[in-house]
Coordinates of C-alpha atoms in Angstrom, one line a residue:
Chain W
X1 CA -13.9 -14.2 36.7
X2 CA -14.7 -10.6 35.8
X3 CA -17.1 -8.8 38.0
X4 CA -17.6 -5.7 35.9
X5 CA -21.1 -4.3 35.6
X6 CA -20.9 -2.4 32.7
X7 CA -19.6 -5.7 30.1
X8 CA -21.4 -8.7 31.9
X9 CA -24.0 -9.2 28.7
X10 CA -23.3 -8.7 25.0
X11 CA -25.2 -5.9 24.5
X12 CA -23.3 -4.2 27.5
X13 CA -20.1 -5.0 26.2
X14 CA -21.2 -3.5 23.2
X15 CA -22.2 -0.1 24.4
X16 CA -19.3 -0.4 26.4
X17 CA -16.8 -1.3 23.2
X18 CA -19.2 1.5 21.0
X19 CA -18.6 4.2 23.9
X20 CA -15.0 4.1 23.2
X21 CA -14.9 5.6 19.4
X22 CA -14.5 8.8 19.9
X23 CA -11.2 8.8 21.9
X24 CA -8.0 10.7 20.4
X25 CA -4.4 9.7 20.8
X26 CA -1.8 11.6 19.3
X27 CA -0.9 9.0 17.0
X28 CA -4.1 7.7 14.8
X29 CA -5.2 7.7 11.1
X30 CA -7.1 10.6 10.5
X31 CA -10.6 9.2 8.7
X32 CA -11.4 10.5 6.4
X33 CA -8.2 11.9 5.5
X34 CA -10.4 15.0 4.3
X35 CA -10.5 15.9 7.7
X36 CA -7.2 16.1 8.5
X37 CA -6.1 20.2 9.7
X38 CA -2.4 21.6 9.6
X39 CA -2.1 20.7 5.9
X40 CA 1.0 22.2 4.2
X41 CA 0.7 25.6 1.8
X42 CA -1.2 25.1 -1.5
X43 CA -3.2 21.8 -0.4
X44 CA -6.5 22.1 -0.3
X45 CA -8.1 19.3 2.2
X46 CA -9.9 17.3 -0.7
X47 CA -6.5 16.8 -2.3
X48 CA -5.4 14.7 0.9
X49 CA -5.1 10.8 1.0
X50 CA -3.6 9.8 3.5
X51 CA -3.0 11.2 6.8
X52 CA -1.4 9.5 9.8
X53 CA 0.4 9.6 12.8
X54 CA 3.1 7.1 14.2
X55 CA 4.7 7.4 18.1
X56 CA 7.2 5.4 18.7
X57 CA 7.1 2.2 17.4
X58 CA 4.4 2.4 15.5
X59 CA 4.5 1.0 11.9
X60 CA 2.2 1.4 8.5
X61 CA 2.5 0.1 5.1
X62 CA 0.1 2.1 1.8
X63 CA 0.0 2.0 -1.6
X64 CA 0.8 5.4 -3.4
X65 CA -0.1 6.2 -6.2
X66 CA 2.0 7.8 -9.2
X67 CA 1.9 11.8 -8.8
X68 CA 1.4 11.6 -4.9
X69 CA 2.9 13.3 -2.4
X70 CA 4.2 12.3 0.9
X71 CA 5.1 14.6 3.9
X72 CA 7.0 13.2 6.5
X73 CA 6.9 15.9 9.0
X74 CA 9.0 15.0 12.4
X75 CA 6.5 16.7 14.4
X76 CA 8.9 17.1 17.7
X77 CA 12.3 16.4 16.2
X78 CA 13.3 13.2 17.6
X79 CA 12.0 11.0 15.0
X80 CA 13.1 8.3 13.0
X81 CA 11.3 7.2 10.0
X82 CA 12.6 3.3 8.7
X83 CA 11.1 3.4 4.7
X84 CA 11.3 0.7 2.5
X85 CA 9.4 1.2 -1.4
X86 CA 8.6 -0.6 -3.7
X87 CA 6.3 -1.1 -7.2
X88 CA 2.6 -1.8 -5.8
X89 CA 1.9 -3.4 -9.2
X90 CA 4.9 -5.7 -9.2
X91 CA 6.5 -5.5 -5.8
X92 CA 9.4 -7.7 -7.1
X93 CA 10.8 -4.2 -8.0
X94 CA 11.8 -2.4 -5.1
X95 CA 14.1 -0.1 -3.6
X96 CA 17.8 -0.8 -3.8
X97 CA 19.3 1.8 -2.1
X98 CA 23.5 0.7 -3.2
X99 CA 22.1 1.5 -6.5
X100 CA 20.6 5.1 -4.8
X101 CA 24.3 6.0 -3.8
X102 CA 26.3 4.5 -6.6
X103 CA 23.6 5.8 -9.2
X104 CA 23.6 9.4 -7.8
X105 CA 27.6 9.6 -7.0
X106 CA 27.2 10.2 -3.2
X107 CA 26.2 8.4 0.1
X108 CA 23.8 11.2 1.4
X109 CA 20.3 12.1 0.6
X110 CA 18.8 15.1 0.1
X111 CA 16.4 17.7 -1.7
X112 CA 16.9 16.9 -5.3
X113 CA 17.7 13.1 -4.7
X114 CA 16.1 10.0 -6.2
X115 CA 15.2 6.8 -4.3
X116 CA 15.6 4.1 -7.2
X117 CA 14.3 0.8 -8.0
X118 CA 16.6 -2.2 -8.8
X119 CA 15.3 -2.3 -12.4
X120 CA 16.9 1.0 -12.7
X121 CA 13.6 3.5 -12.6
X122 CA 12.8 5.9 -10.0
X123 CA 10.4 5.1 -7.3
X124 CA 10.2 8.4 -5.6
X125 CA 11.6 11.9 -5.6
X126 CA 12.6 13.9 -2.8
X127 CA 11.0 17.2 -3.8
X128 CA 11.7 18.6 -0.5
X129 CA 13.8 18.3 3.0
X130 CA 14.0 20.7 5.6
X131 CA 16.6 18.0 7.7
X132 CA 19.4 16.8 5.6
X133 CA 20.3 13.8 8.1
X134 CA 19.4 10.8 6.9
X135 CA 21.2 7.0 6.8
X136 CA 21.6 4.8 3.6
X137 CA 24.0 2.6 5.4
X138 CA 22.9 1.3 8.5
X139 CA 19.5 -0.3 8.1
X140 CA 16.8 -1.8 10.5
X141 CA 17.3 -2.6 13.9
X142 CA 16.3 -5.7 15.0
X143 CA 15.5 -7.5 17.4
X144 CA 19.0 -8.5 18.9
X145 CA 20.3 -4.6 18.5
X146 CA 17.2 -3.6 20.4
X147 CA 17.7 -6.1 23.2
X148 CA 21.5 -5.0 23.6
X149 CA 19.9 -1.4 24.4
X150 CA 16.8 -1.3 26.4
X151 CA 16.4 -5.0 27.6
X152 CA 14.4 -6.4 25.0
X153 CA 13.9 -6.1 21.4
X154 CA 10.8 -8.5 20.4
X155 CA 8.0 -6.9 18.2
X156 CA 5.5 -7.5 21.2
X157 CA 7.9 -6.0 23.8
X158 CA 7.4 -2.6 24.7
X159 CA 10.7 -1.7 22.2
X160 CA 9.8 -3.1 18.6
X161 CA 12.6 -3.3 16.6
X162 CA 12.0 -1.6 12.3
X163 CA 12.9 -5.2 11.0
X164 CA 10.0 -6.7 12.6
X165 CA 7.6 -3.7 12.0
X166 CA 8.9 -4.0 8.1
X167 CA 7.6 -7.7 8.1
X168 CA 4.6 -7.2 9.3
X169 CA 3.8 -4.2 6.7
X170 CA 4.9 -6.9 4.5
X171 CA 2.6 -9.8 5.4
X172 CA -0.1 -7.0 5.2
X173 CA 0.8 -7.3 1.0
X174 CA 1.8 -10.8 0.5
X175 CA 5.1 -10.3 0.6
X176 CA 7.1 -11.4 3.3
X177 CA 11.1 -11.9 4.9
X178 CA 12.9 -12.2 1.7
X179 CA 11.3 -9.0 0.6
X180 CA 13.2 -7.0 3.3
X181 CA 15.3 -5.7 1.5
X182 CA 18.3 -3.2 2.1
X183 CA 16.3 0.9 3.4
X184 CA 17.0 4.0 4.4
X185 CA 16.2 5.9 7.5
X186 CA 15.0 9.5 7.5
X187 CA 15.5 12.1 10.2
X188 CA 18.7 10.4 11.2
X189 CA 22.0 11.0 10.5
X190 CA 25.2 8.8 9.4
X191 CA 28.2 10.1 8.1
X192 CA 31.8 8.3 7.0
X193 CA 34.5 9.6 8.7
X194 CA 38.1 9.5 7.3
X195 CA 39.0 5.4 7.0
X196 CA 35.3 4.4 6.5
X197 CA 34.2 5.2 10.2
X198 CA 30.7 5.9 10.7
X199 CA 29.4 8.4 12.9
X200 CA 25.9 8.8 13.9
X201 CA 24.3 13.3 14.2
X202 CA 23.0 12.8 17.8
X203 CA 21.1 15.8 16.9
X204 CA 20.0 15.2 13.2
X205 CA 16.8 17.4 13.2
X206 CA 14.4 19.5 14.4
X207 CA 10.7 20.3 15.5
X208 CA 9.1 20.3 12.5
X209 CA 11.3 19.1 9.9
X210 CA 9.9 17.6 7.3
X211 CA 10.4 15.3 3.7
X212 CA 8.7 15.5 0.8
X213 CA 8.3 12.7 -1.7
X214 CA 7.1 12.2 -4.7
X215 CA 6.0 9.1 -6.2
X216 CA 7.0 8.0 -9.6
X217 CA 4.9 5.1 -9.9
X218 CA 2.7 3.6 -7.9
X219 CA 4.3 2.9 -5.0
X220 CA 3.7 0.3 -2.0
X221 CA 6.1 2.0 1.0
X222 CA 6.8 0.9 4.2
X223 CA 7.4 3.2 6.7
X224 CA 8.3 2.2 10.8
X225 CA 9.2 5.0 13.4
X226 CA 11.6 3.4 15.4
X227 CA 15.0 4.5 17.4
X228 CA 18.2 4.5 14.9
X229 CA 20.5 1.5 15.4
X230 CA 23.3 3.2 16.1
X231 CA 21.0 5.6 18.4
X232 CA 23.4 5.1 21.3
X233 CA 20.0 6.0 24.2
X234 CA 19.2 3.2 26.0
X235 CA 16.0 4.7 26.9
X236 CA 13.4 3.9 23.8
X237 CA 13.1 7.3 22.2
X238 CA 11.4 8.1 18.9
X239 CA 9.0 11.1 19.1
X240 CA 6.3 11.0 16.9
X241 CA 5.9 11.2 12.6
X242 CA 3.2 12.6 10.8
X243 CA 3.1 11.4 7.0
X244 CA 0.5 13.2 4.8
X245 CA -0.1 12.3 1.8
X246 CA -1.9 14.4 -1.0
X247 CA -2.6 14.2 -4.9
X248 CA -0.5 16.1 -6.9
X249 CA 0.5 16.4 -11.1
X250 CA 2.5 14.3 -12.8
X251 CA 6.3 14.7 -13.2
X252 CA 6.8 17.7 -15.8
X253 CA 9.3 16.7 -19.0
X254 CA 11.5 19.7 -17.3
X255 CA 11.0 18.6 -13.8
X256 CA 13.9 20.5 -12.0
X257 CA 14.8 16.6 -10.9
X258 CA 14.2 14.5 -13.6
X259 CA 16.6 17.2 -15.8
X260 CA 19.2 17.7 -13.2
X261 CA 22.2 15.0 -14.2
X262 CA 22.4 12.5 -16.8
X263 CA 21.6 9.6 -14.5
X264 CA 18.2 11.3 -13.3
X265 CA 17.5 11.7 -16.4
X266 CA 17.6 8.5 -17.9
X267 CA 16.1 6.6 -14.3
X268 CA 12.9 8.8 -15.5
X269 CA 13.1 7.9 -19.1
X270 CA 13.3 4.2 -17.9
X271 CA 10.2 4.7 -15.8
X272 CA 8.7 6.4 -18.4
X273 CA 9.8 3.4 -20.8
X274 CA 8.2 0.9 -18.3
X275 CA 4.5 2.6 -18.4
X276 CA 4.2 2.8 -22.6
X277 CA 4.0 -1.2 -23.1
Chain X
X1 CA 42.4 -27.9 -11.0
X2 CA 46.1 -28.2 -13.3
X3 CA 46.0 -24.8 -13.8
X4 CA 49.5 -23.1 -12.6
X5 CA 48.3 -20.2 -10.2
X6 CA 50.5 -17.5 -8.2
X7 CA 49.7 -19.6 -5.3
X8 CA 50.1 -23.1 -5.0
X9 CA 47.4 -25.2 -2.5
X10 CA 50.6 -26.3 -0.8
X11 CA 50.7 -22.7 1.0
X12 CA 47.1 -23.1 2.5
X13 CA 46.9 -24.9 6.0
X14 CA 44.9 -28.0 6.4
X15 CA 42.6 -30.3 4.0
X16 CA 41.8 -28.8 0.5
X17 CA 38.1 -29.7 -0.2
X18 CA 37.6 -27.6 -2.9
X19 CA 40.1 -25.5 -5.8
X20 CA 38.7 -23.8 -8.1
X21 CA 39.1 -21.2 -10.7
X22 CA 36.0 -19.2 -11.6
X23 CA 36.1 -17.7 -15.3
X24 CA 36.4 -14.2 -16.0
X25 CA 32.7 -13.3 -15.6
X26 CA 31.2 -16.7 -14.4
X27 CA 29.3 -16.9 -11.2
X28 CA 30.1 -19.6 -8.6
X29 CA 28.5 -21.1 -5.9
X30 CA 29.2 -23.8 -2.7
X31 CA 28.6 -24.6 0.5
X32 CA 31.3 -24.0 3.3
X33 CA 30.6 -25.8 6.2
X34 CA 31.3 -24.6 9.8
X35 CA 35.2 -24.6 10.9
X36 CA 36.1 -24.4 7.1
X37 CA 37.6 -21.6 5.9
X38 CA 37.0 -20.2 1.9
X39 CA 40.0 -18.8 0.5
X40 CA 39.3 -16.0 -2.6
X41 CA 42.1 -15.5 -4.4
X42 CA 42.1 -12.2 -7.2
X43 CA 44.6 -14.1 -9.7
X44 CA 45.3 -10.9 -11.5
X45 CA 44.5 -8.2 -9.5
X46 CA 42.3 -6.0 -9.3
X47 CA 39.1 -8.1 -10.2
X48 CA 35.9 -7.3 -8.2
X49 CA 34.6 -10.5 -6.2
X50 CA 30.8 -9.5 -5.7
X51 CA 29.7 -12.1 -3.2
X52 CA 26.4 -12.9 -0.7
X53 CA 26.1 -15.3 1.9
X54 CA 23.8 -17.3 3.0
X55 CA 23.0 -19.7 5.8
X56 CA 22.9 -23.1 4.1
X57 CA 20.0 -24.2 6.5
X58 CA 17.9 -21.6 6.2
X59 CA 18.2 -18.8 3.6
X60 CA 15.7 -16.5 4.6
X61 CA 18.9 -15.5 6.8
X62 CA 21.4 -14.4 4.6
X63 CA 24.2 -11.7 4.3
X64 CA 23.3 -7.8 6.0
X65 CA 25.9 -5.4 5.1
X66 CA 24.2 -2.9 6.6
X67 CA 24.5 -5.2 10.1
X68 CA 27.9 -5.9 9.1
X69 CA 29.1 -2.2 9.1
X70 CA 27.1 -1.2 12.4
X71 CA 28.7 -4.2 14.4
X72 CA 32.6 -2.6 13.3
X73 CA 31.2 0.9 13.3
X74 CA 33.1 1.5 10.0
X75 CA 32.1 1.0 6.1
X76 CA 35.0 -0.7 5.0
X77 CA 35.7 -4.8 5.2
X78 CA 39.0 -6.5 6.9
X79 CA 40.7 -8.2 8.7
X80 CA 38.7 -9.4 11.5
X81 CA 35.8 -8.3 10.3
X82 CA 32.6 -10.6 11.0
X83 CA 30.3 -10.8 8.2
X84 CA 27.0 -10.3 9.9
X85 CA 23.0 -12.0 8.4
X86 CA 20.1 -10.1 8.5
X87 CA 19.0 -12.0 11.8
X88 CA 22.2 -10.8 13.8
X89 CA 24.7 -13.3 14.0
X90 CA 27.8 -14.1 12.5
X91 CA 28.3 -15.9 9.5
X92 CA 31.9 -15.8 8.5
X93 CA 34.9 -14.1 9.9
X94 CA 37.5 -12.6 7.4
X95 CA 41.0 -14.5 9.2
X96 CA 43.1 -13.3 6.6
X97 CA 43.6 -10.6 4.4
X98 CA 46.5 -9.2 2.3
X99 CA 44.3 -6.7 0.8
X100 CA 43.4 -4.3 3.6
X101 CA 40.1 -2.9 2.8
X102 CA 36.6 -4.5 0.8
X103 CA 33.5 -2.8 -0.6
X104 CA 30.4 -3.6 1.0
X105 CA 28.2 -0.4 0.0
X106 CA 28.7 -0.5 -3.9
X107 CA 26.3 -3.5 -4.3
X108 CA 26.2 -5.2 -7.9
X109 CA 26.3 -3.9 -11.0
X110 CA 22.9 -4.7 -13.3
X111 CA 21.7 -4.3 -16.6
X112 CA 19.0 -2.1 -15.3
X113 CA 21.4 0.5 -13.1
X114 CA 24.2 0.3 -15.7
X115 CA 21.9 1.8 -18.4
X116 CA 21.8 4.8 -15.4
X117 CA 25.7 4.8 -15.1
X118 CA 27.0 4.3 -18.4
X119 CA 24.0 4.5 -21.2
X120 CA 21.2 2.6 -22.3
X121 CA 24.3 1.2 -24.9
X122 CA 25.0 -1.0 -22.1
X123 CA 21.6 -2.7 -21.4
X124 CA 22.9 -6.0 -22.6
X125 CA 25.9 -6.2 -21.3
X126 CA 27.0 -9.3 -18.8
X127 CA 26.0 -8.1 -15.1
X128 CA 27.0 -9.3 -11.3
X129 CA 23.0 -9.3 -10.7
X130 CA 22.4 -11.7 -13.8
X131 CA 25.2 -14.3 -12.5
X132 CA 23.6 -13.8 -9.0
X133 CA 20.0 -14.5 -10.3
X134 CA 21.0 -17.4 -12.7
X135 CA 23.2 -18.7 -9.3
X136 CA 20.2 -18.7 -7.3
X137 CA 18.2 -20.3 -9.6
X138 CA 20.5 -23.0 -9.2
X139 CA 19.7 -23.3 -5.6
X140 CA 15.7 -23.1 -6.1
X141 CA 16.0 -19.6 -5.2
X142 CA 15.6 -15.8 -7.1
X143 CA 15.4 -12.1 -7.3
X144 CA 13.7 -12.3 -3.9
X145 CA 16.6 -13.1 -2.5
X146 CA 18.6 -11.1 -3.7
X147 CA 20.2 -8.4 -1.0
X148 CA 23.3 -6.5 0.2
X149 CA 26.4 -7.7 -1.2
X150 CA 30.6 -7.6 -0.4
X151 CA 32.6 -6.8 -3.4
X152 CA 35.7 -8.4 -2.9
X153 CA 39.2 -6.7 -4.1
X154 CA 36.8 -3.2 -5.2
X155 CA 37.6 -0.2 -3.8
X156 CA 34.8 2.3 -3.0
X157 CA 36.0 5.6 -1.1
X158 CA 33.1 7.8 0.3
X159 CA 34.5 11.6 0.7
X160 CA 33.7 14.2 3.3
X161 CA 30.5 15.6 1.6
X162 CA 29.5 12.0 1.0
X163 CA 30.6 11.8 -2.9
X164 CA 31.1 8.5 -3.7
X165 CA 32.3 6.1 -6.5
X166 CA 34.2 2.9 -7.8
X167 CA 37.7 3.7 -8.2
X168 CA 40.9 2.4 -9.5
X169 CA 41.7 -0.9 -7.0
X170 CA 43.9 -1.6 -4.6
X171 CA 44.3 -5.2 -5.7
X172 CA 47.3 -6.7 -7.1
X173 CA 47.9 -10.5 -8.5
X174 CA 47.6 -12.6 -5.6
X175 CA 45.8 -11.0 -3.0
X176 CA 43.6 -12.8 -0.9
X177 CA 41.4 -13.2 1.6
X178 CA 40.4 -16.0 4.1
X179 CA 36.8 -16.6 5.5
X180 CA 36.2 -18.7 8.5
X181 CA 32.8 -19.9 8.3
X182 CA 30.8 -19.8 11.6
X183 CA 27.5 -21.7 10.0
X184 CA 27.1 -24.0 7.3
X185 CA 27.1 -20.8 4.0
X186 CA 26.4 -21.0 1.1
X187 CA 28.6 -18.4 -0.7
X188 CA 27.5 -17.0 -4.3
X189 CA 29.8 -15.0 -5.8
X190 CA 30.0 -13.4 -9.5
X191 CA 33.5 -13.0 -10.8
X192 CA 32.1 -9.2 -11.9
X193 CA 31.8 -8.7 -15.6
X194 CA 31.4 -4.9 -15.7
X195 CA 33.8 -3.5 -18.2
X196 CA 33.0 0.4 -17.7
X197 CA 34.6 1.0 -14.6
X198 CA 37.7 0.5 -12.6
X199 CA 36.5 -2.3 -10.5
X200 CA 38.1 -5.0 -12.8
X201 CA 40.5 -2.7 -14.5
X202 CA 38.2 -3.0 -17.3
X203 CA 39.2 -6.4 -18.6
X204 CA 37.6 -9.1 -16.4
X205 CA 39.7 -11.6 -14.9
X206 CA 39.5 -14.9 -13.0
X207 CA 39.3 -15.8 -9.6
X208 CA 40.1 -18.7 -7.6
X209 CA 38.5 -20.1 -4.4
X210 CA 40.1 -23.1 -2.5
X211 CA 38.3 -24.5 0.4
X212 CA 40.2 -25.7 3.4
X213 CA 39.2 -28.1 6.3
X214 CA 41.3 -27.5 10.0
X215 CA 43.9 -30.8 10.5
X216 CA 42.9 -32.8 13.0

């Protein structure tokens, strides 16, 4: 039986619980997302819609919509951003990211690249990338991989694992375990050695690094900040991601992406096909 | 199954439960249980095998190439190589192969990405992803379920700077490999249809699978 003064009556416990609002941790929404400071060149505060912070662990799922921005900024370099996309207005469509590779000819991402659908549109651009390690191979960790490393992997433990942090994002939307499909992980590294060997960048990033994207439709993402798979640290280590999220125009007819192969071009044509009917 | 084929059931060990030989561009599907082993045979070489697994009990838990590569540390399929599910454990083991080296990163070729690759002049052409959906809806499943797949007998080399693509096979009449199922699986596979690339040496061919069960 509790013997504390201060929450022994309901209107106690309420002052208490209303005394608490004010507190700030480093990794919180900002509300209203006006409010949020540190904004990148060019955007002026009432453009911003979005504005959070995730430490390690941490997970959120948002809807964006077309023409939006999306900074990923890996505030202390140590980051590791699990994303998963998908259409907001028919989230049967969603990222597929074999197509990404085989689409776009190579395994890596980059400034310039496209994250596609399955239903062959584009469901965001990467309009900018300061880092240039990121996986498309290795996916979540889960709950097992997790346990190997630090003891225990459950999504209550004090190491969540991205699969379970995906699934709850998920829920959030209706969807659910079938709808995990196949993501990428930003901030990371992976490369394939000679014979098909991967080898994870210890070192992938630094402070401040950051991706841009761009969404093409309106997009539901995922995002968890959670350490690599093939991490090899058995000490839980993610450093916190700030994603920022801000209005922007509409992909131009002579967007530098959309124009830049044949493939790009025809993933936007097929988007654009999908909003005329 | 009268068919004549390059090999005869008489060279597989143990009990045949199931031969058969899936059509150029037909999709397939079966249940091998635990201790049996599924046999996938490329007839005429080089014929992409795009396949998923899933676990016949449950199917929420179903074939993660992405867990599959991080358990071997390497992209490619073999040999010994245990064909991790999305929850972490293994599904089948590949016990045989005269092959050497699988696709697991290329995924499935669809209507939708082939009018990226090739052309909207392709949009309805036959698809791996439209024998996998009709194949599901078979088994009271769909698109939800689709995920990650292996492409059997394809060859997908990734280069230093990361370039990638589906290149001329490795395959040759006859090759095969051998699964040993560790759960109950249901195995879909689509005998791929896609006639703009390598994969099949542009002229689809059949496959044959022949399910064995351990004497004794």
């Amino acid at each position: 039986m509790s013997t504390d003064p201060h929450v022994s009556t309901p209107l106690k416990a309420r002052d208490h619980a209303r005394a608490q609002a004010s507190t700030v941790v480093r990794a919180m929404p900002t509300i209203p997302a006006s409010t949020a400071k540190d904004l990148p060149a060019g955007v002026t505060a009432q453009d911003v819609v979005w504005d959070e912070t995730l430490d390690a662990g941490d997970y959120c799922a948002r809807i964006l919509k077309a023409g939006t921005r999306l900074r990923l900024t890996n505030l202390e370099g140590d980051a590791c951003a699990n994303l998963l996309a998908y259409n907001a207005d028919r989230p049967i469509e969603r990222i597929n990211v074999a197509d990404t590779i085989k689409v776009q000819w190579n395994a890596y991402l980059g400034k310039g690249k496209l994250i596609l659908s399955d239903m062959g549109r584009v469901l965001l651009s990467i309009i900018e990338d300061t880092c240039g390690n990121h996986d498309t191979i290795c996916g979540p960790s889960t709950e097992k991989s997790n346990a190997r490393k630090f003891g225990h992997g459950e999504n209550y433990s004090p190491y969540p694992n991205a699969r379970d942090r995906f699934l709850l994002g998920l829920l959030k939307f209706g969807l659910g375990k079938k709808d995990i499909a196949p993501n990428i992980n930003l901030f990371k590294g992976v490369r394939v050695g000679e014979g098909g060997g991967l080898q994870f960048i210890p070192r992938s990033s630094k402070p401040g690094d950051y991706v841009e994207l761009r969404a093409e439709m309106n997009v539901l993402i995922v995002v968890a900040n959670t350490p690599h798979v093939l991490d090899p640290r058995t000490k839980y280590t993610c450093t916190p991601v700030r994603l920022t999220a801000y209005r922007g125009p509409a992909t131009a007819q002579d967007d530098p992406i959309r124009v830049a192969t044949p493939e790009s071009a025809r993933a936007f044509q097929n988007t654009d096909d999908y909003f005329l009917s | 199954m009268t068919m004549t084929m390059p090999i005869e059931p008489s060279a597989i060990e143990g009990k045949v439960v199931l031969d058969h030989v899936i059509p150029s561009r037909a999709p397939w599907s079966g249940v091998v249980k635990k201790g049996q082993i599924l046999r996938i045979v490329d007839l005429e070489g080089n014929q992409s095998g795009d396949c998923i697994l899933y676990n016949a009990a449950n199917p929420e838990e179903r074939y993660s190439a992405a867990q599959t590569m991080v358990a071997q540390k390497n992209i490619f399929l073999a040999l010994g190589t245990n064909l991790m599910s999305n929850e972490g454990n293994v599904m089948m083991v590949v016990t045989a192969d005269t092959l050497g080296r699988h696709d697991t990163i290329g995924g499935a070729c669809s209507c939708e990405s082939n009018t990226l690759r090739y052309g909207h002049h392709t949009k309805h052409q036959h698809a791996c992803t439209e024998n996998f959906l009709y194949e599901l809806g078979q088994h009271v499943m769909g698109k939800r379920d689709m995920t990650s797949n292996i492409n059997w007998f394809m060859n997908v080399p990734v280069e230093a700077d990361g370039t990638l693509g589906i290149v001329d096979g490795i395959s040759a009449p006859g090759k095969y490999v051998d699964l040993l199922a560790e759960m109950d699986t249901l195995v879909v596979i689509s005998n791929c249809p896609q006639i703009n690339n390598p994969c099949n040496g542009f002229n689809p061919t059949p496959l044959r699978v022949i399910v064995t069960e351990p004497r004794g």
